[in-house]
Amino acid sequence: MTQHPGTAADDFIPLLDDDHGGHRSGIDSWRILVVDDDNEVHAATEFALHAVRILGRPLMLRHAHSAAEARELLAGDRSIAVVLLDVVMETEDAGLSMVGHIRDTLQMKECRIILRTGQPGYAPELSVFNEYDINDYRTKAELTRTRLITAITSALRSFEQIRTIAENRRGLEMIVHASADLMETRAITALAEGVLTQLAAILKLPLDGIVCAQRGSPCASDPDGLYIVGATGRLAGHVAEPLHAIPDLAIVRAIETCIAEGRHIFGDDHTVIHLRSGHQEAAVYLNTQAPVPTSDRQLIEVFAANMSASFGNVRLVEQLHHTAYHDGLTALPNRTRFILDLDEFAARGSPDGVVALLDLQHFADLNDGLGHDAGNALLVSVAKRLQAHMAGTGRIARVGADVFGLIGPETRVNPEALFDAFMPPCEAGEHQLPVAITIGFCRPLENDRTGISLLKRANIALNRAKRSLHSSHEYFIPEMEDNTRWRLDIIRRLREDFHHGKLAVWYQPQVSLASGRVVGIEALVRWPGDDGFVQPPGVFIPLAEYSGLIVEIGDWVLDAACAAFREIRGLADAPAYVAVNVSMPQVRRRGFAQRVEAALAANDLPPYAIELEITESLAMEEPKAVVHSLQALKAIGLRIAIDDFGTGYSSLAHLREMPIDCLKIDRTFISEIADGQGGMFAETIIALGQKLGVGIVAEGVETPEQAGFLRGLGCPVAQGYLYAKPMPLGELMGWLQARAASPAN
Ligand code: C2E
Ligand code: CA
Ligand code: CA
């Protein structure tokens, strides 16, 4: 039974409003649940707490008259902060089993429980307090109005603390999760969400009206504009949109100011936090409604410093991710992405969809005749023409230099419609050029289960169309696949020529950008034909890989490279290593490490004289197996390089695991350096290499401008026609000697 309000002191209700650490929003009420089988207790509690505010917020009482009723009520309302619970109700232990239900069954760990009993003599076992995390235990007689309020206040304070800690933890978990899952498509948004949750918890703000914006679009190619990467509550729908999409101008201006001034802004009713890592910048806007206290500012500063680093990492990886899937020039998805889209399309088995490959006739001539810039402009305008034609009904990709891929409904992806679309000339700089196209079509067949097989078939049809004298398009039919005969013929000739010793290995120097010294050479296989025409390895290596012949050829290249390196080792200013390309079938085979050791031993070479180059896409096809093999090779002391970096889809997690010494930036990224915006991906890869602490070689450096740009970014080594084309050993020796005599850059 409750005691009536007694002494005057008890009637004096202290001002319990305590803003420090309180909830700034001040709108929500604290929900208190009273569980008691005595109606009078409910009435008295209601009376005692009438119009009381605690920690700046009003109370909202809910009432249950039995354990069963309390269960039902709790199941429907998880936001209860404090439960005032009668120990003895229907049965002796009804109250305590209620506590068990709250903690164990409902998993409500945060709400506070105050036990009340009418019988002074009755007290539960001490262990119950620990086990069930009970806050307070009072006899009802003890609970005068003031004491009741005091007890509830301290329970609410501890409820707030527990909730803050839990929110902090949730925020931290999100951040940890975001960093672990760096490669997920929306990693930056996951990270932003973590940052916002964490900040809201630190500052005890409601999760509403917080915005994180970064410089540069998360998905398209605009590197300068401000874009929203995280937002909460009513603004959540704006993620991935430009900052200006936010209707509240004050927020937009505050974020712009923060980025422009490059510092945190602590305003009277808002705070904007500045995050920066390298060239990457972002700002987080918080509607604090009041100035942030000094103690919280320090927290924010520490937090911002930490987050800046994670933020930089995620952006780096996301840019690489974007690079891996997009064509830099047209911003269309690239071949890798197109194959994934085709996979999805094949799996869906849509009967009315068609795949097409569209090739621009005479593009190479145009490019040579009008220049690179006009060529690029033409590709961009073709991309736009295709986008307009498809009008969002399908997928468009740039799958080769002058080849575009389409997936879409037959109504748009058919010869008449596409030829019509290209009737008007295309703009290319100041030129208006007529564009002639050749198209290969492929309708999915019964047994097309993979994207790559669809692409292959569309490509077969395209090649047919190119050779055809009457028509500029072809649909794939199964008989066309007979070109396997052509492939088998090449493989047979390659095998013959290889066994007759007709293959050769040429060498291309790798040069230090700082000193101009030759630091290494790369061995590149050549297949000279009887007619003097040298087959490009880009054609026959895939066939050799496909047939397994690459294992023998690769072994031979390795021996030849070691023997060559022994020859040039003695020269003045000799390079430090020879790089040898290896294919998956070689690496996968058992005993590969021993093979390399034998080649080294036969030529009296130390292990670090060899750098093995493995292409990124191969390495990432079977990362587990590759990591394993590479570790065995690394254990011997060999150097390992990832070739064509930036063109495959690297998981940062796997990349970290791989014992690599060097990343080779693919030459497509170097060739972009010529035209203004270019070089961004090279820059990103160089930054990644530096972060991973590995060497970097830029491939395909053709102009002094490119070399200068790369040198400026701190790229250590370059390889390319600017220095020398690949050449036979004899020629290389002469070249090296001449260079040692009069070093150039
Ligand atoms: P890669 O390993 O990326 O080799 C670099 C390619 O770029 C070489 O083409 C080289 O001649 C060319 N290159 C070098 N500098 C420049 C430049 O400044 N501009 C331009 N446009 N190109 C440049 P190559 O010799 O035709 O080799 C093509 C690919 O064949 C190689 O690409 C490599 O993946 C593969 N390959 C070559 N030799 C072997 C080998 O012995 N074993 C294996 N498994 N693959 C090989
Ligand atoms: Ca290579
Ligand atoms: Ca390469």
PDB file of C-alpha atoms in Angstrom, residues 370 373-381 426-433:
ATOM      1  CA  LEU A 370      41.062  13.511 -87.561  1.00  0.00           C
ATOM      2  CA  ASP A 373      40.317  14.091 -79.668  1.00  0.00           C
ATOM      3  CA  ALA A 374      37.848  13.900 -82.521  1.00  0.00           C
ATOM      4  CA  GLY A 375      37.848  10.103 -82.204  1.00  0.00           C
ATOM      5  CA  ASN A 376      37.016  10.365 -78.519  1.00  0.00           C
ATOM      6  CA  ALA A 377      34.317  12.948 -79.156  1.00  0.00           C
ATOM      7  CA  LEU A 378      32.771  10.637 -81.734  1.00  0.00           C
ATOM      8  CA  LEU A 379      32.679   7.731 -79.260  1.00  0.00           C
ATOM      9  CA  VAL A 380      30.988   9.944 -76.697  1.00  0.00           C
ATOM     10  CA  SER A 381      28.376  11.069 -79.174  1.00  0.00           C
ATOM     11  CA  CYS A 426      27.189  12.192 -85.296  1.00  0.00           C
ATOM     12  CA  GLU A 427      28.971  15.163 -83.825  1.00  0.00           C
ATOM     13  CA  ALA A 428      32.695  14.876 -83.220  1.00  0.00           C
ATOM     14  CA  GLY A 429      34.204  18.171 -82.160  1.00  0.00           C
ATOM     15  CA  GLU A 430      33.554  20.619 -84.982  1.00  0.00           C
ATOM     16  CA  HIS A 431      32.839  17.770 -87.406  1.00  0.00           C
ATOM     17  CA  GLN A 432      29.552  16.169 -88.349  1.00  0.00           C
ATOM     18  CA  LEU A 433      30.451  12.624 -89.288  1.00  0.00           C
TER      19      LEU A 433
END
